[in-house]
PDB file of C-alpha atoms and ligand atoms in Angstrom:
ATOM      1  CA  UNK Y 260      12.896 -13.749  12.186  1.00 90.00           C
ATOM      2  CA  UNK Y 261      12.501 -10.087  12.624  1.00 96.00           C
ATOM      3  CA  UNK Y 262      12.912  -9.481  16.692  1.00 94.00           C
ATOM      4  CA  UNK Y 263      14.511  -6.549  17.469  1.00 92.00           C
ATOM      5  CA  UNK Y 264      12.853  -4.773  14.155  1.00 98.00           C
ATOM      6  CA  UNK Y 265      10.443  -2.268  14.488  1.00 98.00           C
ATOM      7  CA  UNK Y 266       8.318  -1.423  11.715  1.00 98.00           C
ATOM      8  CA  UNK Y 267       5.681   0.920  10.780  1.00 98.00           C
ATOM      9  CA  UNK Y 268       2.758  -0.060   7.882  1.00 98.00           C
ATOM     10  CA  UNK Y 269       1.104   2.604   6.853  1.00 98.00           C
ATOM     11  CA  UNK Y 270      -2.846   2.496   6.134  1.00 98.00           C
ATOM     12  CA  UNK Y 271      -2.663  -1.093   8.529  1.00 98.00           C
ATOM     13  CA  UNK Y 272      -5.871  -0.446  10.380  1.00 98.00           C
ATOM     14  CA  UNK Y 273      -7.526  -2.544   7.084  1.00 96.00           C
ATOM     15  CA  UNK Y 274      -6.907  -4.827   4.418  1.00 96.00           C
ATOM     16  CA  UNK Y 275      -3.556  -5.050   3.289  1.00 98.00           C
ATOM     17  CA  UNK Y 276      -1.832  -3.141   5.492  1.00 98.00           C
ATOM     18  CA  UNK Y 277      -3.663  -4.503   8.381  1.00 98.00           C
ATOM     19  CA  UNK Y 278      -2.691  -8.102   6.845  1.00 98.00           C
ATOM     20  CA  UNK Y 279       1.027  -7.155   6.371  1.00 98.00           C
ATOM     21  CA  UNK Y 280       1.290  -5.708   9.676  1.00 98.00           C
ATOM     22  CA  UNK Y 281      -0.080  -9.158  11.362  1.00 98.00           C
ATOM     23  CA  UNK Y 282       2.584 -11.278   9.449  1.00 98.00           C
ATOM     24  CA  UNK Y 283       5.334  -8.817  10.704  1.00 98.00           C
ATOM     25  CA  UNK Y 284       4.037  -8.854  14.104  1.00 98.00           C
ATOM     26  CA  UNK Y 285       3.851 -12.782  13.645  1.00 98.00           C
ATOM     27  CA  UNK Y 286       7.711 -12.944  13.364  1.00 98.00           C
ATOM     28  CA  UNK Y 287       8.190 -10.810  16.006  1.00 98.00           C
ATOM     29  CA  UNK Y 288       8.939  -7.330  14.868  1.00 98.00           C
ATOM     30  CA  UNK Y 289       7.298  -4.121  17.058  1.00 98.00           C
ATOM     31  CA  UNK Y 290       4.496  -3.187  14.380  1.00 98.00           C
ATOM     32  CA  UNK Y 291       3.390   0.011  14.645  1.00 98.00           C
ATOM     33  CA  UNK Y 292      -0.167   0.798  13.185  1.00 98.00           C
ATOM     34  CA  UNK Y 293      -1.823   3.804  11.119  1.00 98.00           C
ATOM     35  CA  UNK Y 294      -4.970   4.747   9.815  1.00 98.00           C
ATOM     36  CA  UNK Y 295      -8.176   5.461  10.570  1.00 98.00           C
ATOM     37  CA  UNK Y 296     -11.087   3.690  11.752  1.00 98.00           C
ATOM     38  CA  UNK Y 297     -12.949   3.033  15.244  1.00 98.00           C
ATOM     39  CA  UNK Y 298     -11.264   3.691  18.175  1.00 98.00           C
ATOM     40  CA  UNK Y 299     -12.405   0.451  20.367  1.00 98.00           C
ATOM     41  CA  UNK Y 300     -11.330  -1.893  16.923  1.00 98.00           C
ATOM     42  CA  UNK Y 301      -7.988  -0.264  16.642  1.00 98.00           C
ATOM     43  CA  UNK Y 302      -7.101  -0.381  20.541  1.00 98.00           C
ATOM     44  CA  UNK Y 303      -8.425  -4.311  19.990  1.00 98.00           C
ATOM     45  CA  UNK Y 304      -5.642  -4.669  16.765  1.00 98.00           C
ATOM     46  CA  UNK Y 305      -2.852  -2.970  19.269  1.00 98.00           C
ATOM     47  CA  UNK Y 306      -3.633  -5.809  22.254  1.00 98.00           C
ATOM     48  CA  UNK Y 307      -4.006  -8.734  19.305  1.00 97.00           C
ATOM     49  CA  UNK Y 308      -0.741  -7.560  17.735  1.00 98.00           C
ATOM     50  CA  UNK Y 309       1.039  -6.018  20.944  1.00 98.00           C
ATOM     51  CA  UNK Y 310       1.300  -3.149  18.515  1.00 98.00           C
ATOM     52  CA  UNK Y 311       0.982   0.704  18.534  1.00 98.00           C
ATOM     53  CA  UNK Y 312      -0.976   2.866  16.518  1.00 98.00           C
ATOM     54  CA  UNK Y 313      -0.489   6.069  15.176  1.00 98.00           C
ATOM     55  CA  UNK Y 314      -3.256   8.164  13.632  1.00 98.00           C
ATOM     56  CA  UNK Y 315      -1.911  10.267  11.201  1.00 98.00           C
ATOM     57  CA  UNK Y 316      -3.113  12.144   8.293  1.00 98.00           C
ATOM     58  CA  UNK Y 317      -0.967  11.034   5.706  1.00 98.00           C
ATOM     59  CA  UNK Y 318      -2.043  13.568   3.175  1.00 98.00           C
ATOM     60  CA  UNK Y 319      -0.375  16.357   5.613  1.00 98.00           C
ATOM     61  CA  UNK Y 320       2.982  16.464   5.259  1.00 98.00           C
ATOM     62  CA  UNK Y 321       3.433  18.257   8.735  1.00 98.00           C
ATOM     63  CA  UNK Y 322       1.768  15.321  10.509  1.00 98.00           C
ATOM     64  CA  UNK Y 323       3.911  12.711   8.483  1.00 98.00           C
ATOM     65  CA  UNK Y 324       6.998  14.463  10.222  1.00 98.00           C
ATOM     66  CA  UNK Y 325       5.478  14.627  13.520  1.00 98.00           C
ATOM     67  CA  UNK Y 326       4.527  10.982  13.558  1.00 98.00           C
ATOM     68  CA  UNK Y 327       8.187   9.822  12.477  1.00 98.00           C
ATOM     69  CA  UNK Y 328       9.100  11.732  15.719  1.00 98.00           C
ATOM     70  CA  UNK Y 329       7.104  10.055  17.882  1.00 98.00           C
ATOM     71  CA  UNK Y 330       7.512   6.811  17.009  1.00 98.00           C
ATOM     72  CA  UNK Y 331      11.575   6.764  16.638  1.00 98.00           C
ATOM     73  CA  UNK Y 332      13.479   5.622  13.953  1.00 98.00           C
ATOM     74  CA  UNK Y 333      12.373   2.590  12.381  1.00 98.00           C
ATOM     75  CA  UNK Y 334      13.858  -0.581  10.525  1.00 98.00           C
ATOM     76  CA  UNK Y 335      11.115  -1.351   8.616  1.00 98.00           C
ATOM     77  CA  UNK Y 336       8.740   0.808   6.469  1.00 98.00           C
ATOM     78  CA  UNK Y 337       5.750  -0.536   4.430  1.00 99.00           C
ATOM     79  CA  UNK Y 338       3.860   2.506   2.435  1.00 99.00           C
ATOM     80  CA  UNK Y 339       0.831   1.024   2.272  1.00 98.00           C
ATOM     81  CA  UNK Y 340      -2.018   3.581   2.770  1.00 98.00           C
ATOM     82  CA  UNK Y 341      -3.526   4.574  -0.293  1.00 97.00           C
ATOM     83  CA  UNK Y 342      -7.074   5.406  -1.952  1.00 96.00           C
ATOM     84  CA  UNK Y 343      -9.382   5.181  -5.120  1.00 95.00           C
ATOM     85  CA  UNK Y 344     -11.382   7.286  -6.639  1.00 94.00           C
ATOM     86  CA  UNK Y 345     -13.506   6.773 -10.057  1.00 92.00           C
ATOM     87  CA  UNK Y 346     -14.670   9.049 -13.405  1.00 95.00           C
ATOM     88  CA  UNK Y 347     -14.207   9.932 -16.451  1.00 97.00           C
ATOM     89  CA  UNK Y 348     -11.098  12.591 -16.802  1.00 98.00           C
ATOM     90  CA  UNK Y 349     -12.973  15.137 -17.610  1.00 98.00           C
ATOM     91  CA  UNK Y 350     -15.433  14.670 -14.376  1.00 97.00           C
ATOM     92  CA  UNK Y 351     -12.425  13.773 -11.656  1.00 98.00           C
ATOM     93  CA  UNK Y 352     -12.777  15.990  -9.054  1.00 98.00           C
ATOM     94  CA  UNK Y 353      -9.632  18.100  -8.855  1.00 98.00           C
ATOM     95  CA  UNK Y 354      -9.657  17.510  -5.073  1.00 98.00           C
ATOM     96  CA  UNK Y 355      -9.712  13.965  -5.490  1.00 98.00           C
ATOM     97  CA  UNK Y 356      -6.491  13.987  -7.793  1.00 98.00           C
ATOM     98  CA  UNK Y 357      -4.950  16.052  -5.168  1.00 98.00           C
ATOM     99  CA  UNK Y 358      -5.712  13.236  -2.368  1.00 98.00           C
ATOM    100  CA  UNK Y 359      -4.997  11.091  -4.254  1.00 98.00           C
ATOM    101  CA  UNK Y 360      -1.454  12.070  -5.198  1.00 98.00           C
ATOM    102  CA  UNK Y 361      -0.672  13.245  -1.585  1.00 98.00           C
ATOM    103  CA  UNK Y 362      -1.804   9.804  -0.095  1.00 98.00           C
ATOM    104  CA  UNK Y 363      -0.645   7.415  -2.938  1.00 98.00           C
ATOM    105  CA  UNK Y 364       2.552   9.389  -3.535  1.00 99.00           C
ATOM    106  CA  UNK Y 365       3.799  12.175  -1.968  1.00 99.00           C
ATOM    107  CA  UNK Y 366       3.033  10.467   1.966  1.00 99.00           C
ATOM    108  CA  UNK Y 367       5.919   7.575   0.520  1.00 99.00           C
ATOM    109  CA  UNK Y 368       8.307  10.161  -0.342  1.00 99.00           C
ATOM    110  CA  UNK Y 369       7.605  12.263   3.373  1.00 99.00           C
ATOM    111  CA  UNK Y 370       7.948   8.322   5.639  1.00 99.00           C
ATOM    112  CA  UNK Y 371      11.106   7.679   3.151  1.00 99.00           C
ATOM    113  CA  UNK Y 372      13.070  10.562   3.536  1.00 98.00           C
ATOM    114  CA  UNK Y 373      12.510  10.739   7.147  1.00 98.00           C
ATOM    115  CA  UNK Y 374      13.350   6.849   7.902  1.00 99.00           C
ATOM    116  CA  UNK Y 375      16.087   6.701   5.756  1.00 99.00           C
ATOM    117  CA  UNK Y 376      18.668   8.445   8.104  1.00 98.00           C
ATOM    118  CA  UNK Y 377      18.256   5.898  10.689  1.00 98.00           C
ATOM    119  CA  UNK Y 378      18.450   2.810   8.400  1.00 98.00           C
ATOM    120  CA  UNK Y 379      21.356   4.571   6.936  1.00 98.00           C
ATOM    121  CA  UNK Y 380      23.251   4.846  10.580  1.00 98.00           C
ATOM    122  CA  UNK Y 381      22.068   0.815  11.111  1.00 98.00           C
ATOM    123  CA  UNK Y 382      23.345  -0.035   7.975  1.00 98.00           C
ATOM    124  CA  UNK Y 383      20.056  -2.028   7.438  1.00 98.00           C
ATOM    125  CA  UNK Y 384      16.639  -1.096   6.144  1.00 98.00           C
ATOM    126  CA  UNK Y 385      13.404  -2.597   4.041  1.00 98.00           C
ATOM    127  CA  UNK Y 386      11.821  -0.479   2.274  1.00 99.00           C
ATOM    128  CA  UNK Y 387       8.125  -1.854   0.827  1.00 99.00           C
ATOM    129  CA  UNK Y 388       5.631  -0.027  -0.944  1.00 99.00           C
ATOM    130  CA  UNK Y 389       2.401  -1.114  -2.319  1.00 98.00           C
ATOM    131  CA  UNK Y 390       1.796  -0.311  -5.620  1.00 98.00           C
ATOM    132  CA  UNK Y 391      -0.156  -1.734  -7.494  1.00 98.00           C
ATOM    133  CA  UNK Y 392      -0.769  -3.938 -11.081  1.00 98.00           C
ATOM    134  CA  UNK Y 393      -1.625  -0.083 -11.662  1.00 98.00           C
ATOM    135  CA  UNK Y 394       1.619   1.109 -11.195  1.00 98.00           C
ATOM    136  CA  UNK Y 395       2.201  -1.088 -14.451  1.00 98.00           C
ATOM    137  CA  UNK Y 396      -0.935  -1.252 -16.760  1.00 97.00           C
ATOM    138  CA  UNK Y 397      -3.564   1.246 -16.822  1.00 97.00           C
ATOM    139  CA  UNK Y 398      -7.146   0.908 -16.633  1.00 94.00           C
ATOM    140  CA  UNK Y 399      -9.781   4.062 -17.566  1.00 96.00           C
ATOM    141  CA  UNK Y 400     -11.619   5.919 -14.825  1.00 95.00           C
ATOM    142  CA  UNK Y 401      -8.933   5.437 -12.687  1.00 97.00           C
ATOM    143  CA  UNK Y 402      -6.207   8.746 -14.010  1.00 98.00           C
ATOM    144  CA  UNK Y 403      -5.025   9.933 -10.606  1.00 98.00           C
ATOM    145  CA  UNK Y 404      -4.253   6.556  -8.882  1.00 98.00           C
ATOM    146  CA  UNK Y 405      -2.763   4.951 -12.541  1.00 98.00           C
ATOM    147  CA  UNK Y 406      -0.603   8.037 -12.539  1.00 99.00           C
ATOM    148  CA  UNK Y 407       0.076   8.285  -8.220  1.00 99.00           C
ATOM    149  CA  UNK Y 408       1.535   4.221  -9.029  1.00 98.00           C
ATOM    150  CA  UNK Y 409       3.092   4.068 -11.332  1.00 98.00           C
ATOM    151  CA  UNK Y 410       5.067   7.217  -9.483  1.00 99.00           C
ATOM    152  CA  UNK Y 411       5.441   5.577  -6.743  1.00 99.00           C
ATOM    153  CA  UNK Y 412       7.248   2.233  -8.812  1.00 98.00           C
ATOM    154  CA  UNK Y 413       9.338   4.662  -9.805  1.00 98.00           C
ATOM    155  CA  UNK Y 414      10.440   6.411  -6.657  1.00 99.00           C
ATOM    156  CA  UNK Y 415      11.028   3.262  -5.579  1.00 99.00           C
ATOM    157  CA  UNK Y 416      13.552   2.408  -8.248  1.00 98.00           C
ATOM    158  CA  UNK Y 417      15.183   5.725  -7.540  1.00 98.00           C
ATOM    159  CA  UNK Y 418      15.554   5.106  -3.866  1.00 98.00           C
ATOM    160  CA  UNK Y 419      16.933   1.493  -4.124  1.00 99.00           C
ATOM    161  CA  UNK Y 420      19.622   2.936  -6.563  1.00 98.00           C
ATOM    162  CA  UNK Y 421      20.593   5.377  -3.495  1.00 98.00           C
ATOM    163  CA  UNK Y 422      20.956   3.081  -0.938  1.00 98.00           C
ATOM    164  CA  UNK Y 423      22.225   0.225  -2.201  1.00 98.00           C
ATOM    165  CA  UNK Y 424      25.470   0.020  -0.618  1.00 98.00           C
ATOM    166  CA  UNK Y 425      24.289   1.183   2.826  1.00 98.00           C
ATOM    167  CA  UNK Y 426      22.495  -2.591   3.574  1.00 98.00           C
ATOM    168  CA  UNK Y 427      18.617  -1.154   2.617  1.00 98.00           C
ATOM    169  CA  UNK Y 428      16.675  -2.417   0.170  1.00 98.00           C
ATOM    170  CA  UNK Y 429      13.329  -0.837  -1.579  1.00 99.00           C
ATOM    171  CA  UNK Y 430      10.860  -2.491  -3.288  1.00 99.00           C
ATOM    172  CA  UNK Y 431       7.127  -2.786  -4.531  1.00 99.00           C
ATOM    173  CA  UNK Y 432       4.734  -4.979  -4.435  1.00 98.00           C
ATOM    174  CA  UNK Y 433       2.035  -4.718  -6.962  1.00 98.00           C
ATOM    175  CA  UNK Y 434      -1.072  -6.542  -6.278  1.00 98.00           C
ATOM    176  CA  UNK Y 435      -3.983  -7.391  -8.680  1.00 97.00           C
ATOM    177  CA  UNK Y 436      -7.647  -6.780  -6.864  1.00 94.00           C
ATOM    178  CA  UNK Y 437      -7.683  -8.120  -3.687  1.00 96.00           C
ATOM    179  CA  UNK Y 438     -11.106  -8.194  -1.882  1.00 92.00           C
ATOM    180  CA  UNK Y 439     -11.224  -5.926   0.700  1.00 92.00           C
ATOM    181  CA  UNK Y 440     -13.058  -2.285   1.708  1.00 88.00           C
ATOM    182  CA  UNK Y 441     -10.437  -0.334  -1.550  1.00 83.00           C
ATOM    183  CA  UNK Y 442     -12.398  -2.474  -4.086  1.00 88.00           C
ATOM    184  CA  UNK Y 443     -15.927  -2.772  -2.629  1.00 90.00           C
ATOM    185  CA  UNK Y 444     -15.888   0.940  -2.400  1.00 89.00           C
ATOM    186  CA  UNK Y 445     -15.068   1.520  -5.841  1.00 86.00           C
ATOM    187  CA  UNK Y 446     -17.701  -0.354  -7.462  1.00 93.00           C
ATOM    188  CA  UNK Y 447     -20.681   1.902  -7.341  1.00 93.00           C
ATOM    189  CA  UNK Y 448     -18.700   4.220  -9.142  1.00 89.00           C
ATOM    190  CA  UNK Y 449     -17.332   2.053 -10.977  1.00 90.00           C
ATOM    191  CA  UNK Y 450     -21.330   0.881 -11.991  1.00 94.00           C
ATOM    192  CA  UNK Y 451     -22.418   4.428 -12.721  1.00 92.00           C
ATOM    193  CA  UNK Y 452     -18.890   5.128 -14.784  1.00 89.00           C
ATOM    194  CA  UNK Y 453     -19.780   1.985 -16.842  1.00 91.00           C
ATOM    195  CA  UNK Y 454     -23.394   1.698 -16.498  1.00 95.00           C
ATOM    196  CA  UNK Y 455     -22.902  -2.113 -14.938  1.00 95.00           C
ATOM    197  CA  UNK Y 456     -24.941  -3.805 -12.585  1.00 96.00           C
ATOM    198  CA  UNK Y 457     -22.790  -4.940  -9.166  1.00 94.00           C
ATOM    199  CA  UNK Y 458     -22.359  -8.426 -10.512  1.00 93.00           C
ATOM    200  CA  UNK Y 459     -21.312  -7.505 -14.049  1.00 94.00           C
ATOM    201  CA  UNK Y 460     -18.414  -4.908 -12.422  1.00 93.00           C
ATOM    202  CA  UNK Y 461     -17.067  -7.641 -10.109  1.00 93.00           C
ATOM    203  CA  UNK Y 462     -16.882 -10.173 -13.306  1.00 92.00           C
ATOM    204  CA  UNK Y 463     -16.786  -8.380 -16.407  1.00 92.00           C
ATOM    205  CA  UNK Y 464     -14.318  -5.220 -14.702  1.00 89.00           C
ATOM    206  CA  UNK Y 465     -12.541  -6.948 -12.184  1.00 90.00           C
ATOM    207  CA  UNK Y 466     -11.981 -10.334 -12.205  1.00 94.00           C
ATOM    208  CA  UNK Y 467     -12.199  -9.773 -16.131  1.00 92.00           C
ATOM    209  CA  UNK Y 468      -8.459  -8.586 -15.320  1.00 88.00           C
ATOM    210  CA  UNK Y 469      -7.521 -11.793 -13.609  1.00 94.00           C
ATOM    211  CA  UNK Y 470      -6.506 -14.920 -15.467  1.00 95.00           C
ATOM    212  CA  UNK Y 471      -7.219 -16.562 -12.266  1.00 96.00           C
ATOM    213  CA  UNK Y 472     -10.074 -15.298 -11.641  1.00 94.00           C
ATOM    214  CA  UNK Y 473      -9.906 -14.898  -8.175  1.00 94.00           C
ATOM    215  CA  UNK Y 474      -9.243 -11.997  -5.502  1.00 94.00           C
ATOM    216  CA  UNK Y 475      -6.133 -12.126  -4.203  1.00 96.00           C
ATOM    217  CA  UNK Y 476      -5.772 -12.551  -0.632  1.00 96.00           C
ATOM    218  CA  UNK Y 477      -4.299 -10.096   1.968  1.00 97.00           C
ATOM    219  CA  UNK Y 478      -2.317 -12.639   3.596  1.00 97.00           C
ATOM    220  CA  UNK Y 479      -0.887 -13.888  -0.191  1.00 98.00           C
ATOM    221  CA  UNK Y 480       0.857  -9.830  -0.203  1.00 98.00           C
ATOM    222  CA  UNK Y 481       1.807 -10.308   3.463  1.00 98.00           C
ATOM    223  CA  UNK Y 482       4.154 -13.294   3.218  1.00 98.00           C
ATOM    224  CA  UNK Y 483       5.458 -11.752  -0.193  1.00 98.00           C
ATOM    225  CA  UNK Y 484       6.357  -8.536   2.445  1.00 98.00           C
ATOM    226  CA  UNK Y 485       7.824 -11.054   4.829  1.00 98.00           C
ATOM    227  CA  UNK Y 486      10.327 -12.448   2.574  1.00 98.00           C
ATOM    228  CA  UNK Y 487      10.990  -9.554   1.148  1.00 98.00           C
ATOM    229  CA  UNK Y 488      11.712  -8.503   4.915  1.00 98.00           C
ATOM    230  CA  UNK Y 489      14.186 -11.637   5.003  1.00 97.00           C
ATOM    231  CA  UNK Y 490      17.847 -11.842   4.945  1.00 96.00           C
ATOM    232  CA  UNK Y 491      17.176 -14.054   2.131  1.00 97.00           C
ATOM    233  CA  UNK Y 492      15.935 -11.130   0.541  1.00 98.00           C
ATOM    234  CA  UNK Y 493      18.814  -9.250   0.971  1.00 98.00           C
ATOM    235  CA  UNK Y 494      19.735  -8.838  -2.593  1.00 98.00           C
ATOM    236  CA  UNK Y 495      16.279  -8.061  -4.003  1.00 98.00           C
ATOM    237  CA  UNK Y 496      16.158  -3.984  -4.635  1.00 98.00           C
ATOM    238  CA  UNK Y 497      14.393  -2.311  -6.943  1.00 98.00           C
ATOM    239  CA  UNK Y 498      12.187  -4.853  -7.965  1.00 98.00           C
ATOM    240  CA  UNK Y 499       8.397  -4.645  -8.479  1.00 98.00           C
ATOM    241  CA  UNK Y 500       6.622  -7.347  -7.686  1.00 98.00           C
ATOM    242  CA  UNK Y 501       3.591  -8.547  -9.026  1.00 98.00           C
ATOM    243  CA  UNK Y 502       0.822 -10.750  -7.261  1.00 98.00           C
ATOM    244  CA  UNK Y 503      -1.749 -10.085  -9.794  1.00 98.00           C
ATOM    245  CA  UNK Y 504      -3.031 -13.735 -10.782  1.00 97.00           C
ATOM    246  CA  UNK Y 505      -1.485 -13.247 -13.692  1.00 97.00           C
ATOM    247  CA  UNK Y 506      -3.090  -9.824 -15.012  1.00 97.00           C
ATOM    248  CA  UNK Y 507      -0.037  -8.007 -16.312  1.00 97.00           C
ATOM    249  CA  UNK Y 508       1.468 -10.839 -18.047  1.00 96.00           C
ATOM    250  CA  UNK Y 509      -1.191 -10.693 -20.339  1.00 90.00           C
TER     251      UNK Y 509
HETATM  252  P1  NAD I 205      -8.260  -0.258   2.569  1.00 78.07           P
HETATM  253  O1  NAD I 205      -9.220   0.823   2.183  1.00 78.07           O
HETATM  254  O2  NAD I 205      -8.775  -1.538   3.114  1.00 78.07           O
HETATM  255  O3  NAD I 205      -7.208   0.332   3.619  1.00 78.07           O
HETATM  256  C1  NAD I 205      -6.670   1.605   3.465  1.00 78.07           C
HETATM  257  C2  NAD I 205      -5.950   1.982   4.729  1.00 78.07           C
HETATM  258  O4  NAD I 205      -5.408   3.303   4.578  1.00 78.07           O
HETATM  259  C3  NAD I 205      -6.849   2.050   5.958  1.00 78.07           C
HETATM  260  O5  NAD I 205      -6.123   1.613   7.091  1.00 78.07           O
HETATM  261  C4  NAD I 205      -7.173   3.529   6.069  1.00 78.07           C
HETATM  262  O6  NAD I 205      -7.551   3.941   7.377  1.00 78.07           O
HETATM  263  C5  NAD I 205      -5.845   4.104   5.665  1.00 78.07           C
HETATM  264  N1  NAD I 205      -5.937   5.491   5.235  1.00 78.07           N
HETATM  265  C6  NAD I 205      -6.823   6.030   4.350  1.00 78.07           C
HETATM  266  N2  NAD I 205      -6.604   7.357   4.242  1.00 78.07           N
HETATM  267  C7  NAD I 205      -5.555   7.642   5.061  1.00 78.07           C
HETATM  268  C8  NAD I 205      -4.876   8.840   5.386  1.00 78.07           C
HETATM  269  N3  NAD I 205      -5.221  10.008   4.830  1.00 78.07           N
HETATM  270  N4  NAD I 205      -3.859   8.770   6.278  1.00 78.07           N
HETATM  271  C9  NAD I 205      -3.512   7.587   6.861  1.00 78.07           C
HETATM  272  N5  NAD I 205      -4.124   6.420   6.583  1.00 78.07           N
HETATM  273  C10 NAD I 205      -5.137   6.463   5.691  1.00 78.07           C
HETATM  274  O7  NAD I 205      -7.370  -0.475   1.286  1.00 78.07           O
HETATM  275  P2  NAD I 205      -6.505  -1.717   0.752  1.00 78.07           P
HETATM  276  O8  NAD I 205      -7.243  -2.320  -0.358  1.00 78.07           O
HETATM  277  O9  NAD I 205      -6.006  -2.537   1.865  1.00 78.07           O
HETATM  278  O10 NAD I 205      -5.304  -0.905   0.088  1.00 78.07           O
HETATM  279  C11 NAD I 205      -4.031  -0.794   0.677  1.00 78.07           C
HETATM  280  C12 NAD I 205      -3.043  -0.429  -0.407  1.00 78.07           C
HETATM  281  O11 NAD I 205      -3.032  -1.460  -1.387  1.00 78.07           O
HETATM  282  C13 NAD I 205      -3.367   0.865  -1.148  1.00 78.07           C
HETATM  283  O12 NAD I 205      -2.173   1.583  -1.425  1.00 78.07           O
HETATM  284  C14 NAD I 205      -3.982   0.370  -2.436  1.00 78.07           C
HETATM  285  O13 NAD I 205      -3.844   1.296  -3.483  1.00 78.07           O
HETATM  286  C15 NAD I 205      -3.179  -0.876  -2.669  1.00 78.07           C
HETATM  287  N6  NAD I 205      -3.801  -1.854  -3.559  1.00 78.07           N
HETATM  288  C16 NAD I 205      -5.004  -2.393  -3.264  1.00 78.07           C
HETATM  289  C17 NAD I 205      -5.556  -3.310  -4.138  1.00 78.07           C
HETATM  290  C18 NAD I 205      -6.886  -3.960  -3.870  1.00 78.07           C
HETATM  291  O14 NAD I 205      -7.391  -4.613  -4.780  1.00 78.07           O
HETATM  292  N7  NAD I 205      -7.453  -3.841  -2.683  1.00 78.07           N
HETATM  293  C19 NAD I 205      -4.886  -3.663  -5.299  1.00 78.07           C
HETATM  294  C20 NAD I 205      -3.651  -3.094  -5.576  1.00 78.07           C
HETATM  295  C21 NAD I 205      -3.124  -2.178  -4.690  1.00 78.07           C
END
């Protein structure tokens, strides 16, 4: 379905993104990777998904613009990279707000205003971001990403209003907790914030959240990127989806 696109997931060398950026590569678009991680896994993801990867810092703006360069213009861009960090307002770190916005924010707007050009000149473009049930509901302990979300489900409501008529599309997805290295990371913080045990914060914090009480799985978000990805989809701008188990309808 997608031969002939190439696309570029940001923060794929891991969980979602990684996920995403197998489905795309499963319908035959050129995927290119980025992220961090170990060299020898990374070059292993590039021969599994006959992909490329490109390392850069997303939090600098400089190497944002020198990675949309190198890899040419693209058809497809998923925002994806992102990261958490834990406390009390009055104890967050100032430098993790900072990364926090830059990563979760700011590195959307950089890939967006550089990739739109292209899409622009193809009249054709998908535009996905991963947001986040955050970028809808709030939780406490979490000020910087709550407020870096539900930016960037806004940013994307801006953007699909721009290029509506020019064949792109923009939208969110906006995932409950899905299990991967984000949410394992966060929970001894998340224990010392609350004063839980490891147990309690996966049951009484997280799942607590979910009616279904379940993680969602990476590959659940990846087929909702797909279709979004589809011509089917072709009409669908602006939207935020949620794939939350049910969390924000409550
Ligand atoms: P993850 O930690 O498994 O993966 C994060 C990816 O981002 C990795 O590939 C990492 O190398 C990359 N990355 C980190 N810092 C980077 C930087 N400075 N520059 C470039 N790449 C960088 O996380 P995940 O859970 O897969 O999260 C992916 C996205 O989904 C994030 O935006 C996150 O906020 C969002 N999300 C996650 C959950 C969840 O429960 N896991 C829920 C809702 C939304």
């Amino acid at each position: 379905m997608l031969k002939a696109r190439r696309a570029l997931v940001t923060g794929s060398t891991s969980g979602i993104g990684l996920a995403i950026a197998r489905a795309l590569a499963a319908e035959g678009a050129e995927v290119i990777l980025n992220g961090f991680g170990d060299p020898e896994e990374i070059a292993r993801l590039c021969a599994e998904l006959g992909a490329r990867h490109h390392g850069a810092n997303l939090m600098d703006p400089a190497a944002i613009a020198a990675m949309m360069d190198e890899i040419g213009p693209v058809d497809i861009l998923v925002n994806n990279a992102g990261m958490q960090h834990v406390a009390p307002v009055e104890e967050f770190p100032p430098e993790k707000w900072d990364a926090i916005l830059a990563l979760n924010l700011t590195a959307a707007f950089h890939t967006t205003r550089l990739a739109v050009p292209a899409m622009k000149a193809k009249g054709w473009g998908r535009i996905i971001s991963t947001a986040s049930a955050h970028s809808l509901a709030a939780s406490p302990f979490k000020s910087a990403y709550v407020a870096a979300k539900h930016g960037l489900a806004g940013f994307t409501k801006v953007i699909a209003l721009e290029l509506a008529t020019h064949g792109i599309t923009a939208n969110c997805i906006s995932p409950g907790y899905v299990w991967t290295p984000l949410v394992e990371q966060q929970i001894p913080d998340t224990m010392a914030a609350r004063g839980l045990s490891r147990e309690e914060v996966i049951r009484d914090v997280l799942l607590a959240k979910q009616p279904t009480k379940r993680f969602v799985a990476p590959e659940e978000v990846a087929a909702l990127a797909v279709f979004l990805c589809s011509d089917a989809a072709a009409s669908i701008t602006g939207a935020n989806y949620s794939i939350d188990g049910g969390w924000t309808a409550e």
